[in-house]
PDB file of C-alpha atoms and ligand atoms in Angstrom:
ATOM      1  CA  UNK A 242      47.773 135.205 100.300  1.00 47.00           C
ATOM      2  CA  UNK A 243      50.902 133.710 101.888  1.00 67.00           C
ATOM      3  CA  UNK A 244      51.660 134.423 105.538  1.00 87.00           C
ATOM      4  CA  UNK A 245      54.932 136.345 105.735  1.00 94.00           C
ATOM      5  CA  UNK A 246      57.200 135.495 108.647  1.00 97.00           C
ATOM      6  CA  UNK A 247      58.685 138.610 110.205  1.00 98.00           C
ATOM      7  CA  UNK A 248      61.511 137.446 112.445  1.00 98.00           C
ATOM      8  CA  UNK A 249      63.361 139.829 114.779  1.00 98.00           C
ATOM      9  CA  UNK A 250      66.849 138.740 115.780  1.00 98.00           C
ATOM     10  CA  UNK A 251      67.910 140.982 118.630  1.00 98.00           C
ATOM     11  CA  UNK A 252      71.358 139.401 118.788  1.00 98.00           C
ATOM     12  CA  UNK A 253      73.269 140.370 121.968  1.00 98.00           C
ATOM     13  CA  UNK A 254      71.178 143.441 122.710  1.00 98.00           C
ATOM     14  CA  UNK A 255      68.690 144.674 125.334  1.00 98.00           C
ATOM     15  CA  UNK A 256      68.447 144.524 129.097  1.00 98.00           C
ATOM     16  CA  UNK A 257      65.321 143.091 130.677  1.00 97.00           C
ATOM     17  CA  UNK A 258      63.815 146.554 131.097  1.00 97.00           C
ATOM     18  CA  UNK A 259      64.545 147.432 127.471  1.00 98.00           C
ATOM     19  CA  UNK A 260      62.943 144.188 126.335  1.00 98.00           C
ATOM     20  CA  UNK A 261      59.828 144.938 128.377  1.00 97.00           C
ATOM     21  CA  UNK A 262      59.610 148.512 127.051  1.00 97.00           C
ATOM     22  CA  UNK A 263      59.924 147.208 123.491  1.00 98.00           C
ATOM     23  CA  UNK A 264      57.053 144.785 124.048  1.00 97.00           C
ATOM     24  CA  UNK A 265      54.937 147.518 125.650  1.00 96.00           C
ATOM     25  CA  UNK A 266      55.496 149.677 122.582  1.00 95.00           C
ATOM     26  CA  UNK A 267      54.153 146.816 120.456  1.00 94.00           C
ATOM     27  CA  UNK A 268      50.739 146.729 122.145  1.00 91.00           C
ATOM     28  CA  UNK A 269      49.089 148.478 119.184  1.00 88.00           C
ATOM     29  CA  UNK A 270      50.023 145.476 117.053  1.00 89.00           C
ATOM     30  CA  UNK A 271      46.713 144.134 118.282  1.00 84.00           C
ATOM     31  CA  UNK A 272      44.991 146.725 116.052  1.00 84.00           C
ATOM     32  CA  UNK A 273      46.976 145.778 112.938  1.00 84.00           C
ATOM     33  CA  UNK A 274      45.654 143.316 110.394  1.00 86.00           C
ATOM     34  CA  UNK A 275      48.057 140.445 110.920  1.00 90.00           C
ATOM     35  CA  UNK A 276      46.055 137.817 109.067  1.00 88.00           C
ATOM     36  CA  UNK A 277      48.873 137.454 106.529  1.00 92.00           C
ATOM     37  CA  UNK A 278      51.817 137.946 108.910  1.00 95.00           C
ATOM     38  CA  UNK A 279      53.476 136.023 111.698  1.00 96.00           C
ATOM     39  CA  UNK A 280      55.688 137.953 114.124  1.00 97.00           C
ATOM     40  CA  UNK A 281      58.522 136.088 115.835  1.00 98.00           C
ATOM     41  CA  UNK A 282      60.996 137.717 118.223  1.00 98.00           C
ATOM     42  CA  UNK A 283      64.292 136.070 119.137  1.00 98.00           C
ATOM     43  CA  UNK A 284      65.832 137.686 122.248  1.00 98.00           C
ATOM     44  CA  UNK A 285      68.738 136.509 124.374  1.00 98.00           C
ATOM     45  CA  UNK A 286      67.929 133.341 126.334  1.00 98.00           C
ATOM     46  CA  UNK A 287      67.711 135.251 129.616  1.00 98.00           C
ATOM     47  CA  UNK A 288      64.669 137.208 128.394  1.00 98.00           C
ATOM     48  CA  UNK A 289      62.590 134.325 127.091  1.00 98.00           C
ATOM     49  CA  UNK A 290      60.790 133.539 130.342  1.00 98.00           C
ATOM     50  CA  UNK A 291      59.774 137.107 131.252  1.00 98.00           C
ATOM     51  CA  UNK A 292      58.819 137.881 127.651  1.00 98.00           C
ATOM     52  CA  UNK A 293      56.653 134.782 127.399  1.00 98.00           C
ATOM     53  CA  UNK A 294      54.758 135.862 130.530  1.00 98.00           C
ATOM     54  CA  UNK A 295      54.390 139.455 129.314  1.00 97.00           C
ATOM     55  CA  UNK A 296      53.192 138.394 125.857  1.00 97.00           C
ATOM     56  CA  UNK A 297      50.584 136.071 127.400  1.00 97.00           C
ATOM     57  CA  UNK A 298      49.390 138.722 129.885  1.00 96.00           C
ATOM     58  CA  UNK A 299      49.084 141.400 127.210  1.00 95.00           C
ATOM     59  CA  UNK A 300      47.778 138.969 124.584  1.00 94.00           C
ATOM     60  CA  UNK A 301      50.327 140.220 122.062  1.00 95.00           C
ATOM     61  CA  UNK A 302      50.377 138.549 118.625  1.00 95.00           C
ATOM     62  CA  UNK A 303      54.061 137.654 118.975  1.00 97.00           C
ATOM     63  CA  UNK A 304      55.789 134.268 119.070  1.00 98.00           C
ATOM     64  CA  UNK A 305      59.204 133.653 120.566  1.00 98.00           C
ATOM     65  CA  UNK A 306      62.337 132.070 119.197  1.00 98.00           C
ATOM     66  CA  UNK A 307      65.823 131.417 120.540  1.00 98.00           C
ATOM     67  CA  UNK A 308      68.936 132.648 118.740  1.00 98.00           C
ATOM     68  CA  UNK A 309      70.742 129.362 119.181  1.00 98.00           C
ATOM     69  CA  UNK A 310      70.436 125.924 120.776  1.00 98.00           C
ATOM     70  CA  UNK A 311      72.919 123.548 122.349  1.00 98.00           C
ATOM     71  CA  UNK A 312      74.206 120.748 120.116  1.00 98.00           C
ATOM     72  CA  UNK A 313      73.843 118.506 123.179  1.00 98.00           C
ATOM     73  CA  UNK A 314      70.882 117.211 125.097  1.00 97.00           C
ATOM     74  CA  UNK A 315      70.535 118.040 128.804  1.00 97.00           C
ATOM     75  CA  UNK A 316      73.541 117.095 130.917  1.00 98.00           C
ATOM     76  CA  UNK A 317      77.041 118.177 131.834  1.00 98.00           C
ATOM     77  CA  UNK A 318      77.597 120.934 129.284  1.00 98.00           C
ATOM     78  CA  UNK A 319      78.426 124.064 131.237  1.00 98.00           C
ATOM     79  CA  UNK A 320      77.001 127.232 129.777  1.00 97.00           C
ATOM     80  CA  UNK A 321      74.758 125.536 127.233  1.00 98.00           C
ATOM     81  CA  UNK A 322      70.992 125.969 126.874  1.00 98.00           C
ATOM     82  CA  UNK A 323      69.348 122.849 125.485  1.00 98.00           C
ATOM     83  CA  UNK A 324      66.267 122.196 123.387  1.00 98.00           C
ATOM     84  CA  UNK A 325      64.165 120.853 126.228  1.00 98.00           C
ATOM     85  CA  UNK A 326      64.784 124.057 128.200  1.00 98.00           C
ATOM     86  CA  UNK A 327      64.106 126.328 125.223  1.00 98.00           C
ATOM     87  CA  UNK A 328      60.879 124.547 124.335  1.00 98.00           C
ATOM     88  CA  UNK A 329      59.348 125.720 127.638  1.00 98.00           C
ATOM     89  CA  UNK A 330      59.396 129.276 126.302  1.00 98.00           C
ATOM     90  CA  UNK A 331      59.903 129.353 122.538  1.00 98.00           C
ATOM     91  CA  UNK A 332      58.662 127.776 119.335  1.00 98.00           C
ATOM     92  CA  UNK A 333      61.568 128.548 117.023  1.00 98.00           C
ATOM     93  CA  UNK A 334      65.364 128.378 117.115  1.00 98.00           C
ATOM     94  CA  UNK A 335      67.737 130.202 114.802  1.00 98.00           C
ATOM     95  CA  UNK A 336      70.582 127.876 113.855  1.00 98.00           C
ATOM     96  CA  UNK A 337      73.784 128.602 111.977  1.00 96.00           C
ATOM     97  CA  UNK A 338      73.659 132.383 111.860  1.00 96.00           C
ATOM     98  CA  UNK A 339      76.823 133.645 110.171  1.00 95.00           C
ATOM     99  CA  UNK A 340      77.850 135.433 113.370  1.00 96.00           C
ATOM    100  CA  UNK A 341      77.976 132.037 115.114  1.00 96.00           C
ATOM    101  CA  UNK A 342      79.792 130.426 112.222  1.00 94.00           C
ATOM    102  CA  UNK A 343      82.337 133.251 112.202  1.00 94.00           C
ATOM    103  CA  UNK A 344      82.835 134.092 115.889  1.00 96.00           C
ATOM    104  CA  UNK A 345      82.276 130.650 117.397  1.00 96.00           C
ATOM    105  CA  UNK A 346      83.627 128.548 114.531  1.00 96.00           C
ATOM    106  CA  UNK A 347      80.441 126.519 114.201  1.00 95.00           C
ATOM    107  CA  UNK A 348      80.628 124.004 111.382  1.00 95.00           C
ATOM    108  CA  UNK A 349      78.014 121.921 109.601  1.00 94.00           C
ATOM    109  CA  UNK A 350      78.487 118.894 111.828  1.00 95.00           C
ATOM    110  CA  UNK A 351      77.569 120.878 114.964  1.00 97.00           C
ATOM    111  CA  UNK A 352      74.822 122.781 113.186  1.00 97.00           C
ATOM    112  CA  UNK A 353      73.209 119.591 111.922  1.00 96.00           C
ATOM    113  CA  UNK A 354      73.195 118.256 115.505  1.00 97.00           C
ATOM    114  CA  UNK A 355      71.521 121.451 116.659  1.00 98.00           C
ATOM    115  CA  UNK A 356      68.874 121.133 113.960  1.00 97.00           C
ATOM    116  CA  UNK A 357      68.195 117.538 114.931  1.00 97.00           C
ATOM    117  CA  UNK A 358      67.807 118.378 118.620  1.00 97.00           C
ATOM    118  CA  UNK A 359      65.591 121.360 117.857  1.00 98.00           C
ATOM    119  CA  UNK A 360      63.244 119.128 115.917  1.00 96.00           C
ATOM    120  CA  UNK A 361      63.388 116.432 118.577  1.00 97.00           C
ATOM    121  CA  UNK A 362      62.043 118.952 121.086  1.00 98.00           C
ATOM    122  CA  UNK A 363      59.394 120.339 118.778  1.00 97.00           C
ATOM    123  CA  UNK A 364      61.175 123.577 117.978  1.00 98.00           C
ATOM    124  CA  UNK A 365      61.082 124.850 114.405  1.00 97.00           C
ATOM    125  CA  UNK A 366      64.645 125.518 113.226  1.00 97.00           C
ATOM    126  CA  UNK A 367      65.311 128.617 111.163  1.00 98.00           C
ATOM    127  CA  UNK A 368      68.443 127.382 109.454  1.00 97.00           C
ATOM    128  CA  UNK A 369      70.653 130.201 108.169  1.00 97.00           C
ATOM    129  CA  UNK A 370      72.698 129.939 105.018  1.00 94.00           C
ATOM    130  CA  UNK A 371      74.902 132.517 103.444  1.00 93.00           C
ATOM    131  CA  UNK A 372      75.016 131.207  99.901  1.00 90.00           C
ATOM    132  CA  UNK A 373      73.816 128.492  97.560  1.00 88.00           C
ATOM    133  CA  UNK A 374      76.687 126.155  98.389  1.00 87.00           C
ATOM    134  CA  UNK A 375      75.696 125.819 102.051  1.00 85.00           C
ATOM    135  CA  UNK A 376      74.525 122.397 103.164  1.00 87.00           C
ATOM    136  CA  UNK A 377      71.000 121.998 104.476  1.00 89.00           C
ATOM    137  CA  UNK A 378      70.167 119.306 107.026  1.00 89.00           C
ATOM    138  CA  UNK A 379      67.305 116.917 106.309  1.00 86.00           C
ATOM    139  CA  UNK A 380      63.763 117.781 107.325  1.00 85.00           C
ATOM    140  CA  UNK A 381      64.284 121.515 107.541  1.00 92.00           C
ATOM    141  CA  UNK A 382      61.188 123.527 106.728  1.00 92.00           C
ATOM    142  CA  UNK A 383      62.478 127.058 107.086  1.00 96.00           C
ATOM    143  CA  UNK A 384      65.804 128.406 105.928  1.00 96.00           C
ATOM    144  CA  UNK A 385      67.073 131.958 105.943  1.00 97.00           C
ATOM    145  CA  UNK A 386      69.272 133.288 103.178  1.00 97.00           C
ATOM    146  CA  UNK A 387      71.412 135.915 104.884  1.00 96.00           C
ATOM    147  CA  UNK A 388      74.499 136.753 102.854  1.00 96.00           C
ATOM    148  CA  UNK A 389      77.358 138.099 104.974  1.00 96.00           C
ATOM    149  CA  UNK A 390      77.925 141.142 102.776  1.00 97.00           C
ATOM    150  CA  UNK A 391      74.400 142.289 103.609  1.00 97.00           C
ATOM    151  CA  UNK A 392      74.333 141.722 107.367  1.00 97.00           C
ATOM    152  CA  UNK A 393      74.499 144.960 109.319  1.00 95.00           C
ATOM    153  CA  UNK A 394      76.035 146.820 106.393  1.00 96.00           C
ATOM    154  CA  UNK A 395      73.103 148.823 105.041  1.00 96.00           C
ATOM    155  CA  UNK A 396      73.804 147.071 101.754  1.00 97.00           C
ATOM    156  CA  UNK A 397      71.052 144.482 101.168  1.00 98.00           C
ATOM    157  CA  UNK A 398      71.094 141.922  98.391  1.00 98.00           C
ATOM    158  CA  UNK A 399      68.804 142.769  95.506  1.00 98.00           C
ATOM    159  CA  UNK A 400      65.283 141.382  95.866  1.00 98.00           C
ATOM    160  CA  UNK A 401      65.770 139.695  92.462  1.00 98.00           C
ATOM    161  CA  UNK A 402      68.865 137.812  93.551  1.00 97.00           C
ATOM    162  CA  UNK A 403      67.373 136.941  96.945  1.00 98.00           C
ATOM    163  CA  UNK A 404      64.325 135.556  95.146  1.00 98.00           C
ATOM    164  CA  UNK A 405      66.544 133.496  92.816  1.00 97.00           C
ATOM    165  CA  UNK A 406      68.413 132.018  95.776  1.00 96.00           C
ATOM    166  CA  UNK A 407      65.116 131.277  97.530  1.00 96.00           C
ATOM    167  CA  UNK A 408      63.841 129.497  94.416  1.00 96.00           C
ATOM    168  CA  UNK A 409      67.074 127.498  94.300  1.00 95.00           C
ATOM    169  CA  UNK A 410      66.701 126.321  97.913  1.00 94.00           C
ATOM    170  CA  UNK A 411      63.111 125.298  97.291  1.00 93.00           C
ATOM    171  CA  UNK A 412      63.993 123.412  94.130  1.00 93.00           C
ATOM    172  CA  UNK A 413      67.002 121.593  95.573  1.00 92.00           C
ATOM    173  CA  UNK A 414      66.049 120.916  99.181  1.00 90.00           C
ATOM    174  CA  UNK A 415      62.798 119.985 100.874  1.00 85.00           C
ATOM    175  CA  UNK A 416      62.270 123.444 102.352  1.00 92.00           C
ATOM    176  CA  UNK A 417      58.878 125.096 102.294  1.00 89.00           C
ATOM    177  CA  UNK A 418      59.825 128.552 103.525  1.00 95.00           C
ATOM    178  CA  UNK A 419      62.751 130.813 102.706  1.00 97.00           C
ATOM    179  CA  UNK A 420      63.427 134.027 104.592  1.00 98.00           C
ATOM    180  CA  UNK A 421      65.720 136.802 103.458  1.00 98.00           C
ATOM    181  CA  UNK A 422      68.003 138.531 105.979  1.00 98.00           C
ATOM    182  CA  UNK A 423      70.486 141.376 105.601  1.00 98.00           C
ATOM    183  CA  UNK A 424      69.871 145.119 106.047  1.00 98.00           C
ATOM    184  CA  UNK A 425      66.092 144.828 105.825  1.00 98.00           C
ATOM    185  CA  UNK A 426      64.368 148.073 106.878  1.00 98.00           C
ATOM    186  CA  UNK A 427      60.834 149.444 107.012  1.00 97.00           C
ATOM    187  CA  UNK A 428      61.616 151.176 103.711  1.00 98.00           C
ATOM    188  CA  UNK A 429      62.822 148.145 101.730  1.00 98.00           C
ATOM    189  CA  UNK A 430      60.968 145.236 103.376  1.00 98.00           C
ATOM    190  CA  UNK A 431      58.177 145.130 100.847  1.00 97.00           C
ATOM    191  CA  UNK A 432      60.560 144.726  97.911  1.00 98.00           C
ATOM    192  CA  UNK A 433      61.555 141.378  99.456  1.00 98.00           C
ATOM    193  CA  UNK A 434      58.228 140.113 100.819  1.00 97.00           C
ATOM    194  CA  UNK A 435      56.450 140.698  97.528  1.00 96.00           C
ATOM    195  CA  UNK A 436      58.785 138.298  95.730  1.00 97.00           C
ATOM    196  CA  UNK A 437      57.143 134.943  94.950  1.00 96.00           C
ATOM    197  CA  UNK A 438      59.769 132.714  96.553  1.00 97.00           C
ATOM    198  CA  UNK A 439      60.473 134.773  99.659  1.00 97.00           C
ATOM    199  CA  UNK A 440      58.286 133.823 102.607  1.00 97.00           C
ATOM    200  CA  UNK A 441      59.511 136.305 105.160  1.00 98.00           C
ATOM    201  CA  UNK A 442      62.454 138.224 106.532  1.00 98.00           C
ATOM    202  CA  UNK A 443      65.025 137.974 109.280  1.00 98.00           C
ATOM    203  CA  UNK A 444      65.674 141.394 110.736  1.00 98.00           C
ATOM    204  CA  UNK A 445      68.584 142.404 112.965  1.00 98.00           C
ATOM    205  CA  UNK A 446      69.284 146.102 113.471  1.00 98.00           C
ATOM    206  CA  UNK A 447      65.886 147.382 112.342  1.00 98.00           C
ATOM    207  CA  UNK A 448      64.150 145.185 114.913  1.00 98.00           C
ATOM    208  CA  UNK A 449      65.802 146.856 117.903  1.00 98.00           C
ATOM    209  CA  UNK A 450      63.802 150.053 117.742  1.00 97.00           C
ATOM    210  CA  UNK A 451      60.121 149.310 118.414  1.00 96.00           C
ATOM    211  CA  UNK A 452      58.828 152.162 116.223  1.00 95.00           C
ATOM    212  CA  UNK A 453      60.961 151.124 113.254  1.00 96.00           C
ATOM    213  CA  UNK A 454      60.016 147.478 113.659  1.00 97.00           C
ATOM    214  CA  UNK A 455      56.337 148.351 113.976  1.00 95.00           C
ATOM    215  CA  UNK A 456      56.568 150.208 110.666  1.00 95.00           C
ATOM    216  CA  UNK A 457      58.489 147.316 109.135  1.00 97.00           C
ATOM    217  CA  UNK A 458      55.743 144.861 110.138  1.00 96.00           C
ATOM    218  CA  UNK A 459      53.141 147.167 108.643  1.00 94.00           C
ATOM    219  CA  UNK A 460      55.039 147.406 105.349  1.00 95.00           C
ATOM    220  CA  UNK A 461      55.930 143.702 105.134  1.00 95.00           C
TER     221      UNK A 461
HETATM  222  P1  PGA B  31      70.719 143.119 109.920  1.00 69.93           P
HETATM  223  O1  PGA B  31      70.963 141.597 110.376  1.00 69.93           O
HETATM  224  O2  PGA B  31      69.231 143.248 109.701  1.00 69.93           O
HETATM  225  O3  PGA B  31      71.207 143.942 111.057  1.00 69.93           O
HETATM  226  O4  PGA B  31      71.477 143.311 108.662  1.00 69.93           O
HETATM  227  C1  PGA B  31      70.366 140.575 109.633  1.00 69.93           C
HETATM  228  C2  PGA B  31      70.836 139.228 110.033  1.00 69.93           C
HETATM  229  O5  PGA B  31      71.664 139.118 110.957  1.00 69.93           O
HETATM  230  O6  PGA B  31      70.392 138.234 109.428  1.00 69.93           O
END
């Protein structure tokens, strides 16, 4: 059985206390059969350190990812968080989410640099693409298909179409894993994860509430 990646993208949400409470509410994950699932949470940068400590102390079956990465190495880049810094706390980095492309005007050139630096520092990029025409950098293992019409709208793509797009990415690029993102909930998650070409999901809104996300993991 394939191991489904269940990735929570908290976006710009949660205070430190809220993040801690969320993790506390996940302690019963230890009783779930997670042999075929991998749970990855991507909080704001400021929470990575405390969450890493809490996860280790509580022995929670959760890995951490960043929501972004600087396109530059360490140095004089005010406000940026670079790959070397992220690698101290996280194993994954989301790159090219449509909210970054739209609100911060990030283009392929910058995104490819981010992917390269992530890999250089041993982070696994989760490279987001909104449609089949998006360009994929070389040596990317995991991509996420998250069409803009489905993000935060309650209107997910159909599992059939998402599976077709996933098959397309696998056939045309050297990717081994394709995630689907866009209005995934505890109720619909299984319709995506049971598709042959979909290897996991990227979850925004439904990951914020611990109870909902716990259910979603169970159903994935
Ligand atoms: P959503 O976000 O689950 O809130 O639709 C998904 C995403 O941003 O990829």
